Amino acid sequence: MLKDFFLDEVETAIENAISNNKLGEMTNYEKGTLSVEKPKNAEFGDFAINVSALARFAKFSPPQIANEIVANLTTKDCEINVIGGFINFKVGSEFFKSLIAEIFTEKENFAKPKNIKKEKILLEYVSANPTGPFHIGHGRWAAMGSALANLLKFYGHEVTQEFYINDAGAQINKLGKSLKIRIQQELGKTADFPTDEVERKNYYAGEYLIPIAKKYIADGYQSQDEDILADYAKKEMLNLQKALLKDFRVDFDVFYSETDLHNSGKVETCVKKLQDLGKLYEQEGAIWFKSSEYGDDQDRVIKKADGANTYLTADIAYHLDKLERGYDRLINIWGADHHGYVARVKASIEALGYNPNKLEVLLGQLVNLVISGEQVRMGKRKNMVTLDELIEEVGVDATRFWMSMRNIDTTLDFDIELAKTSSDENPVFYVQYAYARACSILRNAVTEKIDIETGNKTPALISEEDLLALSQNYDKNILAPIFEEEETLNSARKLMLKLEEYKSLIRFSVQNCLVYTICRYVQELATDFHSFYTVSRVITSDMAMMKARLALVLATKTVIQNALTLIGVTAPEKM
RNA sequence: GCGUUCGUAGCUCAACGGAUAGAGCGUCGGCCUCCGAAGCCGAAGGUUGGGGGUUCGAGUCCCCCCGAGCGUACCA
């Protein structure tokens, strides 16, 4: 990518200048102190490198250093200027011609790096209890997690998407008890949840169990045994969750059951392992894990006084199992309400002899629903909106985009009304509109015109074959007219630079496990395309110019589509 | 109390330790006989919660306050 290219050029020039003894002392200089950025003012250039950081090595002033480096630069097809300590580069037309060629050749693989060290990554997210429907917070993890998986895979990594089913423990008893009441109600018997608030907390009183109760009866089951009911309910809930995930374009490779983990004996094996390593001790009838030896605030109970394992115990065993399955990296997306667990799980990983840095936990802040301009805090039962209700209301595209568009460590305000509007207030529609507009231009270019009043037909300005050939047999010189028209050149350059930026965007996003950056990018790309469109008439009798601009439209269409695919949003040809 | 994530324009958010802190929405003002005006262009709008410090340079790093969310179980 161009960023790397200019950095290489400058670093080479620095080495040359040093060997010619033109850069002062430079005694402790090491490569890697410089970076490429975007000039604050576009008139300065397209890329900038600030060499001020070299001042302390060279003992020269930044402008002197910059000028000395420029004197040693051999970069072609490029305007270079120095302002203060900044070396600015303005890219020439050949770079752009090659860029469009690259997009046409690579298509959906544009920006995929060629030689990376492939990592085996386990990405765990959502991991909900099978005791109720997903709430909107789960939607955030689902959207972000699947987008991150798409991104890491695109980059060339091997990614397993895993859902840990929390189907063990006291909550499951609650589920069985609750279903029993619903079934009895369906059978016309008098049964209801306790009215006492404290008592009621031992039940799931939500109406979502009613259809499951109906189905249980319709399936011809008789048993009122709470364990059997619990088992039935959790299977049904899980199926509902799986169906919703599919509709939401979230594709898990593995659903890992906590119950299976227990039944397989892996939990006990793990406890024994910790025991053998001397990481456990007994106190007040419980077994404790010395997690404080590994950075945790305090030790944690592994086995309660009643002999039962804690939730943490299973989680430790689960992460050990992940490690034993041979992954290079474990990435978890957890809600911020679980952040206290990070230190303990990492402590367990270290205690078991693995590198705790193999586990990266992305802590996500929660989601607030905004209805009529008012924040409705998640978790307040009466106002809880389920994910399927939200999707039904605003659609998959808008939900996925909104859930992905903010940095994971800021609480997300999900404004339902805004997400529903088809206007400029809604970034999803703004981006999709740009895509549809590009498609429309391409359609019009190959469609004959009929004058409604006279009935006269005007043939299409370009044949479908010729349009196809633009990208399939791309000739660099097709782009030339773009650079010959002063008044539209700026918007076209801006658009092409944004297309080029996709490469550094992908790398940056992968390195930092970010997804919102893609949402931002695709909005910016849409903006640059709209601007280009406004000043540049694409379909025109000037055949050379039309082909040049059509090539840009085609390239833009490709990149918008690629970016939207990563975040799981559709790119509609018409709206 | 302790831990943790935050505090940036009226609102929602950006900004690898680097140039005059940027976008979108909202507000105000322009642009359609022509490819989708669901669009474009422009303007106003800021002491980056406050105070110290480190640095050639701090919204960013460190310390102290103030404010908010989330944790702080032998629950899951």
XYZ file of C-alpha atoms (C1' of nucleotides) in Angstrom:
651
model
C 0.000 0.000 0.000
C 1.080 3.562 -0.600
C 1.637 4.288 3.081
C 4.267 1.564 3.268
C 5.678 2.592 -0.059
C 6.422 6.162 1.015
C 7.771 5.029 4.339
C 10.164 2.687 2.543
C 11.240 5.453 0.225
C 11.962 7.797 3.103
C 13.785 5.185 5.150
C 15.963 4.335 2.190
C 16.717 8.007 1.696
C 17.623 8.294 5.368
C 20.060 5.410 5.073
C 21.620 7.007 2.024
C 21.905 10.338 3.774
C 23.492 8.699 6.798
C 26.023 6.817 4.742
C 26.911 10.075 2.980
C 27.286 11.627 6.406
C 24.626 14.252 5.701
C 22.310 13.699 8.615
C 24.415 14.586 11.619
C 25.114 12.087 14.354
C 22.142 9.738 14.099
C 23.907 7.519 16.611
C 20.927 5.832 18.201
C 18.606 5.969 15.210
C 16.536 2.889 14.579
C 14.155 2.185 11.762
C 10.536 2.321 12.781
C 10.416 5.695 14.468
C 8.580 7.259 11.548
C 5.029 6.784 10.391
C 2.852 7.952 7.542
C -0.177 10.107 8.045
C -2.639 12.161 6.128
C -1.730 15.837 5.723
C -4.023 18.128 7.634
C -4.525 20.243 4.569
C -5.149 18.359 1.318
C -3.278 21.056 -0.592
C -0.034 19.957 1.047
C -0.251 16.518 -0.501
C -1.782 13.069 -0.150
C 0.610 11.515 2.338
C 2.914 13.040 4.899
C 5.816 11.889 6.989
C 6.809 13.940 9.995
C 10.529 13.648 10.564
C 10.593 15.725 13.771
C 11.155 12.574 15.774
C 14.606 12.297 14.182
C 15.713 15.634 15.606
C 17.029 14.104 18.800
C 19.161 11.594 16.868
C 20.453 13.972 14.241
C 20.820 17.075 16.401
C 19.479 19.044 13.433
C 16.274 20.974 13.208
C 13.320 19.139 11.659
C 13.238 21.282 8.467
C 16.949 20.652 7.877
C 16.408 16.948 8.279
C 13.402 16.939 5.993
C 15.263 18.770 3.258
C 18.259 16.472 3.552
C 16.029 13.424 3.219
C 14.231 14.880 0.211
C 17.591 15.480 -1.448
C 18.176 11.742 -1.179
C 14.743 10.672 -2.397
C 14.444 9.045 -5.792
C 10.668 8.618 -5.819
C 9.126 8.980 -9.263
C 5.680 10.159 -10.391
C 5.115 12.219 -7.333
C 5.274 15.817 -6.141
C 7.263 16.302 -2.973
C 7.348 19.349 -0.736
C 8.633 20.161 2.703
C 6.748 22.213 5.271
C 8.426 22.428 8.635
C 9.329 18.891 9.617
C 6.829 17.354 7.240
C 7.655 15.730 3.943
C 4.511 15.761 1.828
C 3.872 13.552 -1.167
C 1.334 14.195 -3.846
C 0.677 11.039 -5.795
C 0.923 11.052 -9.588
C -1.451 9.467 -12.083
C 0.483 6.224 -12.551
C -0.200 5.201 -8.968
C -3.913 5.613 -9.501
C -3.905 3.745 -12.780
C -2.250 0.792 -11.066
C -4.628 1.004 -8.145
C -7.689 0.616 -10.346
C -5.952 -2.265 -12.102
C -5.416 -3.907 -8.740
C -9.064 -3.559 -7.781
C -10.187 -5.049 -11.078
C -7.760 -7.946 -10.815
C -8.364 -8.745 -7.165
C -12.099 -7.971 -7.047
C -13.496 -9.370 -3.777
C -9.944 -10.057 -2.645
C -8.793 -6.481 -3.026
C -6.742 -5.500 0.051
C -6.125 -9.086 1.086
C -2.475 -9.298 2.111
C -0.279 -11.682 0.182
C 2.097 -13.166 2.700
C 0.929 -13.166 6.256
C 1.630 -15.530 9.074
C -1.587 -17.486 9.240
C -2.958 -17.759 12.748
C -5.394 -20.280 14.114
C -7.915 -18.213 16.036
C -10.837 -19.210 18.196
C -13.368 -16.425 18.433
C -15.981 -16.874 21.117
C -18.934 -14.515 21.294
C -22.610 -14.200 22.228
C -22.453 -17.280 24.505
C -25.896 -16.669 25.972
C -27.915 -18.705 28.424
C -30.543 -20.851 26.734
C -33.077 -19.549 29.222
C -34.626 -16.767 27.207
C -34.584 -14.828 23.976
C -31.612 -12.690 23.001
C -31.784 -9.115 24.118
C -30.389 -6.237 22.109
C -27.021 -6.477 23.813
C -26.527 -9.940 22.374
C -27.191 -8.324 19.022
C -24.158 -6.136 19.455
C -21.861 -9.059 20.143
C -23.409 -11.065 17.344
C -22.970 -8.294 14.784
C -19.474 -7.363 15.909
C -18.288 -10.899 16.403
C -19.366 -12.141 13.025
C -17.951 -9.057 11.344
C -14.655 -9.573 13.161
C -14.635 -13.197 12.072
C -15.241 -12.136 8.468
C -12.435 -9.631 8.740
C -9.881 -12.007 10.262
C -10.736 -14.692 7.730
C -10.476 -12.228 4.901
C -7.028 -11.282 6.133
C -6.009 -14.902 5.795
C -6.392 -16.281 9.292
C -8.148 -19.492 10.191
C -11.076 -18.616 12.425
C -13.393 -20.844 14.408
C -16.532 -19.063 15.592
C -17.757 -20.577 18.793
C -20.808 -20.166 20.986
C -20.545 -21.416 24.560
C -23.944 -22.587 25.696
C -24.458 -21.803 29.361
C -26.785 -24.714 29.844
C -25.800 -25.825 33.323
C -26.458 -24.624 36.817
C -29.261 -23.180 38.868
C -30.703 -21.156 36.022
C -31.695 -24.359 34.273
C -33.711 -25.466 37.286
C -35.453 -22.115 37.157
C -36.225 -22.752 33.541
C -37.773 -26.158 34.281
C -39.889 -24.807 37.106
C -41.088 -21.973 34.938
C -42.025 -24.151 32.019
C -43.977 -26.364 34.375
C -46.149 -23.439 35.387
C -46.744 -22.454 31.789
C -47.737 -25.996 30.888
C -50.161 -26.202 33.748
C -51.656 -22.915 32.678
C -52.058 -24.276 29.172
C -53.763 -27.346 30.571
C -56.256 -25.116 32.331
C -54.960 -25.702 35.804
C -54.523 -22.932 38.290
C -50.850 -22.168 38.481
C -48.970 -18.906 38.481
C -45.641 -17.362 39.297
C -45.179 -16.015 42.805
C -46.276 -12.441 43.219
C -43.602 -11.794 45.809
C -40.721 -10.068 44.071
C -37.991 -12.060 45.770
C -39.723 -15.382 45.146
C -40.400 -14.416 41.580
C -36.692 -14.141 40.893
C -36.516 -17.909 41.014
C -38.596 -18.092 37.853
C -38.563 -16.893 34.276
C -41.918 -15.233 34.079
C -41.534 -13.974 30.522
C -44.225 -14.911 28.041
C -41.734 -16.528 25.718
C -42.206 -19.851 27.485
C -45.902 -19.997 26.531
C -45.327 -21.144 22.927
C -42.832 -23.679 24.211
C -45.401 -24.991 26.689
C -47.928 -25.285 23.871
C -45.439 -27.137 21.728
C -44.589 -29.509 24.571
C -48.231 -30.461 24.877
C -48.723 -30.639 21.127
C -45.703 -32.911 20.832
C -47.564 -35.289 23.113
C -45.227 -35.158 26.084
C -46.730 -35.925 29.496
C -43.943 -35.757 32.031
C -44.041 -32.970 34.584
C -40.562 -33.765 35.862
C -38.737 -30.476 36.176
C -35.433 -31.835 34.891
C -37.083 -33.214 31.795
C -38.944 -29.952 31.287
C -35.760 -27.982 31.729
C -34.056 -30.136 29.143
C -36.902 -29.643 26.721
C -37.024 -25.895 27.247
C -33.327 -25.376 26.768
C -33.314 -27.331 23.539
C -36.218 -25.297 22.236
C -34.645 -22.021 23.300
C -31.384 -22.987 21.693
C -33.160 -23.787 18.444
C -34.857 -20.414 18.507
C -31.526 -18.738 19.158
C -29.886 -20.635 16.321
C -32.664 -19.673 13.917
C -32.343 -16.025 14.879
C -28.571 -16.083 14.462
C -28.998 -17.492 10.997
C -31.446 -14.734 10.065
C -28.963 -12.248 11.468
C -26.251 -13.660 9.156
C -24.207 -14.959 12.043
C -22.597 -18.283 11.357
C -21.142 -20.252 14.240
C -18.909 -23.240 13.595
C -19.257 -24.737 17.043
C -21.912 -24.664 19.736
C -20.097 -25.805 22.832
C -22.308 -27.055 25.645
C -21.334 -26.462 29.250
C -23.254 -29.580 30.220
C -21.153 -31.624 27.810
C -18.076 -30.121 29.364
C -19.150 -31.391 32.758
C -20.281 -34.793 31.489
C -17.048 -35.376 29.606
C -15.137 -35.168 32.878
C -13.048 -32.292 31.564
C -13.979 -30.082 34.483
C -12.828 -32.616 37.061
C -9.666 -33.293 35.075
C -8.934 -29.591 35.039
C -9.504 -29.267 38.770
C -7.181 -32.172 39.357
C -4.581 -30.569 37.160
C -4.696 -27.401 39.226
C -4.592 -29.524 42.355
C -1.505 -31.415 41.137
C 0.177 -28.145 40.278
C -0.417 -27.015 43.845
C -2.622 -24.114 42.861
C -5.539 -25.064 45.107
C -6.128 -25.023 48.843
C -8.969 -25.626 51.213
C -10.497 -23.023 53.467
C -13.824 -22.874 55.313
C -14.927 -26.049 53.598
C -14.412 -24.720 50.079
C -11.597 -25.248 47.584
C -9.877 -22.097 46.452
C -7.712 -21.282 43.454
C -4.642 -19.150 44.151
C -5.483 -16.714 41.380
C -3.990 -13.821 43.337
C -0.581 -15.288 42.573
C -1.257 -14.379 38.955
C -2.486 -10.834 39.206
C -6.056 -11.354 40.357
C -7.282 -9.227 43.271
C -8.060 -12.213 45.421
C -8.280 -15.985 45.341
C -11.420 -17.556 43.931
C -13.592 -20.450 44.952
C -13.392 -23.437 42.650
C -15.497 -25.857 44.636
C -18.160 -24.645 46.996
C -18.604 -25.989 50.508
C -21.521 -28.052 49.196
C -19.151 -29.759 46.779
C -20.510 -28.138 43.618
C -18.261 -26.398 41.111
C -18.650 -22.697 40.549
C -19.325 -21.160 37.181
C -15.697 -20.108 37.073
C -14.530 -23.702 37.369
C -16.310 -24.680 34.192
C -15.007 -21.574 32.492
C -11.442 -22.436 33.429
C -11.906 -25.945 32.084
C -13.479 -24.530 28.946
C -10.516 -22.275 28.284
C -8.097 -25.072 28.985
C -9.986 -27.139 26.450
C -9.706 -24.347 23.904
C -5.964 -24.177 24.463
C -5.602 -27.928 24.159
C -7.367 -27.753 20.846
C -4.281 -25.936 19.595
C -5.244 -22.364 18.851
C -2.692 -19.585 18.534
C -5.101 -17.002 19.819
C -8.289 -17.069 21.823
C -10.448 -14.007 21.343
C -13.527 -13.540 23.518
C -16.142 -10.863 23.206
C -17.643 -10.305 26.627
C -20.045 -7.764 27.965
C -18.450 -5.228 30.296
C -20.463 -6.740 33.129
C -18.088 -9.720 32.967
C -14.880 -7.763 33.108
C -14.124 -9.057 36.585
C -13.640 -12.469 35.033
C -10.773 -11.508 32.776
C -8.133 -11.529 35.508
C -9.274 -14.872 36.939
C -9.442 -16.702 33.641
C -6.088 -15.321 32.609
C -4.720 -16.335 35.986
C -5.948 -19.873 35.419
C -4.374 -20.015 31.984
C -1.041 -18.991 33.431
C -1.369 -21.391 36.349
C -1.998 -24.204 33.911
C 1.240 -23.396 32.143
C 0.042 -21.447 29.139
C 0.765 -17.902 28.075
C -2.102 -15.759 29.364
C -1.631 -13.361 26.472
C -3.032 -15.998 24.188
C -6.398 -14.907 25.510
C -7.616 -11.517 24.356
C -10.872 -10.396 25.859
C -12.701 -7.653 24.007
C -14.928 -6.059 26.592
C -17.978 -4.467 25.113
C -19.955 -1.735 26.777
C -23.663 -2.209 26.836
C -26.406 -0.970 24.579
C -28.978 1.658 25.381
C -32.103 1.763 23.373
C -33.231 5.230 22.418
C -36.936 5.497 21.899
C -38.448 8.888 21.119
C -35.208 10.531 22.128
C -35.203 8.868 25.519
C -32.684 6.357 26.753
C -34.149 3.075 27.835
C -31.570 1.234 29.849
C -31.021 -2.346 28.948
C -31.769 -4.918 31.562
C -34.804 -3.248 33.020
C -37.120 -6.109 32.464
C -40.280 -4.280 31.532
C -38.596 -2.296 28.783
C -36.411 -5.072 27.512
C -36.622 -5.309 23.794
C -35.597 -8.611 22.349
C -33.278 -8.867 19.402
C -35.880 -10.437 17.149
C -38.281 -7.592 17.901
C -35.565 -5.104 17.056
C -34.684 -6.854 13.808
C -38.311 -7.070 12.833
C -38.643 -3.363 13.491
C -35.556 -2.022 11.708
C -34.286 -4.879 9.538
C -31.107 -6.923 9.549
C -28.990 -4.435 7.583
C -29.711 -1.467 9.801
C -29.394 -3.506 12.976
C -26.043 -4.960 11.965
C -24.677 -1.621 10.848
C -25.771 0.230 13.963
C -24.504 -2.472 16.246
C -21.093 -2.380 14.555
C -20.592 1.326 13.998
C -19.284 2.307 17.413
C -16.081 1.524 19.194
C -16.638 -1.445 21.462
C -15.710 0.488 24.598
C -18.347 3.143 24.260
C -21.893 2.478 25.313
C -23.993 2.288 22.211
C -27.099 4.381 21.794
C -29.374 2.542 19.435
C -31.944 4.975 18.158
C -34.728 2.867 16.761
C -36.444 5.663 14.901
C -33.223 6.807 13.251
C -32.258 3.316 12.250
C -35.629 2.932 10.566
C -35.552 6.083 8.506
C -34.574 5.992 4.871
C -32.937 9.362 4.958
C -29.617 11.015 5.355
C -29.880 10.633 9.088
C -29.293 6.957 8.627
C -25.765 5.962 7.625
C -26.848 2.546 6.384
C -29.135 4.005 3.785
C -26.589 6.631 2.888
C -24.053 3.949 2.025
C -26.514 1.640 0.323
C -27.777 4.567 -1.672
C -24.292 5.241 -2.985
C -24.021 1.622 -4.045
C -27.436 1.630 -5.724
C -26.520 4.855 -7.463
C -23.338 3.314 -8.859
C -25.327 0.356 -10.098
C -27.870 2.669 -11.636
C -25.222 4.541 -13.586
C -23.819 1.299 -14.911
C -27.297 0.157 -15.918
C -28.056 3.419 -17.682
C -24.808 3.318 -19.591
C -25.811 0.123 -21.365
C -29.519 0.886 -21.752
C -31.050 2.502 -24.841
C -33.033 5.661 -24.254
C -36.581 6.132 -25.441
C -38.022 9.620 -25.670
C -41.494 9.329 -24.171
C -43.016 12.045 -26.389
C -41.524 11.243 -29.750
C -40.874 7.558 -29.267
C -37.402 8.026 -30.724
C -34.828 5.571 -29.534
C -31.266 6.524 -28.742
C -28.924 3.556 -28.618
C -26.956 2.808 -25.466
C -23.695 4.714 -25.327
C -21.677 1.629 -24.555
C -22.334 -2.062 -25.105
C -22.448 -4.523 -22.243
C -19.389 -6.230 -23.695
C -17.412 -3.005 -23.705
C -18.490 -2.225 -20.167
C -17.426 -5.654 -19.019
C -14.139 -5.262 -20.831
C -13.389 -2.109 -18.877
C -12.668 -4.147 -15.806
C -11.844 -7.534 -17.286
C -9.379 -6.272 -19.881
C -8.498 -3.098 -18.099
C -6.094 -0.898 -19.947
C -4.385 1.575 -17.636
C -4.635 4.354 -20.169
C -8.394 4.307 -20.008
C -8.092 6.387 -16.864
C -6.024 9.117 -18.538
C -8.864 11.596 -19.303
C -9.574 11.882 -15.570
C -6.246 13.598 -15.092
C -6.749 16.005 -17.960
C -9.807 17.780 -16.638
C -8.846 20.247 -13.938
C -12.230 21.047 -12.429
C -13.217 17.455 -11.681
C -9.779 16.054 -10.919
C -9.878 16.857 -7.222
C -13.012 14.890 -6.486
C -11.773 11.952 -8.565
C -8.398 11.932 -6.800
C -10.122 12.089 -3.449
C -12.258 9.123 -4.389
C -9.281 7.095 -5.601
C -7.243 7.899 -2.512
C -10.150 6.648 -0.431
C -10.228 3.436 -2.452
C -6.516 3.031 -1.790
C -7.063 3.633 1.893
C -9.105 0.442 2.059
C -5.857 -1.504 2.212
C -4.511 0.259 5.263
C -7.958 0.223 6.811
C -8.081 -3.557 6.615
C -4.652 -3.967 8.133
C -5.344 -1.478 10.912
C -8.686 -3.073 11.735
C -7.214 -6.560 11.889
C -4.300 -5.479 14.037
C -6.629 -3.853 16.525
C -9.603 -6.214 16.243
C -11.835 -3.341 15.206
C -15.019 -3.370 13.227
C -16.449 0.122 13.605
C -13.609 1.432 11.464
C -15.121 -0.371 8.489
C -18.468 1.314 9.048
C -16.807 4.693 9.191
C -14.729 3.975 6.148
C -17.597 2.910 3.976
C -19.484 6.071 4.923
C -16.502 8.168 3.923
C -16.179 6.258 0.684
C -19.863 6.877 -0.026
C -19.349 10.590 0.627
C -16.430 10.768 -1.780
C -18.383 8.885 -4.387
C -21.412 11.175 -4.055
C -19.155 14.206 -4.414
C -17.491 12.743 -7.465
C -20.868 11.968 -8.956
C -22.155 15.473 -8.391
C -19.362 17.183 -10.279
C -18.579 14.517 -12.862
C -21.108 13.593 -15.487
C -20.385 9.915 -16.145
C -22.626 9.067 -19.054
C -21.596 11.404 -21.795
C -20.891 11.459 -25.514
C -17.209 11.928 -24.770
C -16.448 8.214 -25.030
C -12.939 8.376 -23.578
C -14.070 10.345 -20.544
C -17.079 8.110 -20.051
C -14.932 5.010 -19.996
C -12.559 6.558 -17.522
C -15.369 7.516 -15.194
C -17.172 4.228 -15.618
C -13.973 2.528 -14.523
C -14.036 4.593 -11.341
C -17.681 3.763 -10.756
C -16.945 0.064 -11.203
C -14.013 0.182 -8.822
C -16.008 2.074 -6.209
C -18.897 -0.346 -6.508
C -16.522 -3.227 -5.854
C -14.983 -1.712 -2.744
C -18.318 -0.649 -1.230
C -19.597 -4.146 -1.756
C -16.478 -5.710 -0.233
C -16.686 -3.518 2.837
C -20.392 -4.139 3.348
C -19.873 -7.866 2.963
C -17.382 -7.796 5.820
C -19.902 -6.260 8.194
C -22.704 -8.474 6.945
C -24.782 -5.772 5.320
C -26.306 -6.233 1.862
C -25.431 -4.056 -1.098
C -28.682 -3.484 -3.008
C -28.581 -2.765 -6.752
C -31.843 -0.842 -6.454
C -33.601 0.708 -3.506
C -13.949 2.061 49.248
C -11.416 -0.857 45.385
C -11.244 -2.399 40.140
C -12.685 -1.129 35.231
C -14.592 1.650 30.846
C -15.592 6.481 29.755
C -16.143 12.282 29.832
C -14.309 15.951 22.931
C -19.367 21.033 18.911
C -26.625 21.446 20.813
C -26.895 15.582 19.872
C -24.285 10.801 18.354
C -19.252 9.869 17.689
C -13.709 10.203 15.251
C -8.682 11.577 15.860
C -0.681 5.375 15.163
C 2.212 11.119 21.082
C 2.476 15.305 15.974
C 0.509 20.616 11.358
C -5.238 25.142 12.414
C -8.981 18.826 17.282
C -12.485 16.290 12.598
C -17.285 13.676 10.608
C -22.634 12.832 10.647
C -27.213 14.689 12.556
C -29.568 19.233 14.039
C -29.526 24.862 12.769
C -28.843 28.672 8.861
C -27.817 29.715 3.473
C -27.160 27.977 -1.627
C -27.527 23.816 -5.900
C -32.208 19.688 -9.965
C -34.720 21.454 -18.383
C -29.228 16.460 -17.622
C -26.687 9.539 -14.998
C -31.188 8.209 -8.380
C -31.897 15.738 -4.607
C -32.564 9.015 -0.215
C -27.638 13.641 -3.137
C -24.017 17.897 -3.315
C -21.678 22.758 -1.749
C -21.060 26.481 2.068
C -21.604 28.860 7.108
C -22.072 29.099 12.255
C -20.822 26.022 16.338
C -14.752 23.853 20.969
C -10.571 26.647 26.975
C -11.181 18.206 24.518
C -14.974 17.749 32.696
C -11.148 20.593 36.205
C -6.036 21.069 38.050
C -0.951 19.651 38.105
C 3.208 16.859 35.681
C 6.363 14.177 31.664
C 7.755 15.712 26.401
C 10.663 19.659 21.291
C 5.150 18.535 21.056
C -0.578 15.943 25.123
C -7.634 15.013 23.619
C -3.987 10.875 23.783
C 0.986 9.133 28.740
C 1.458 9.834 34.646
C -0.789 11.874 39.425
C -4.980 14.320 42.062
C -10.026 15.977 41.995
C -15.351 16.070 39.715
C -19.154 13.303 37.028
C -21.344 8.699 34.550
C -21.737 3.300 33.236
C -20.262 -1.652 34.637
C -18.122 -4.964 38.206
C -16.857 -5.936 43.215
C -20.765 -13.840 45.379
C -19.032 -20.404 48.059
C -25.014 -16.739 41.199
C -24.816 -18.207 36.288
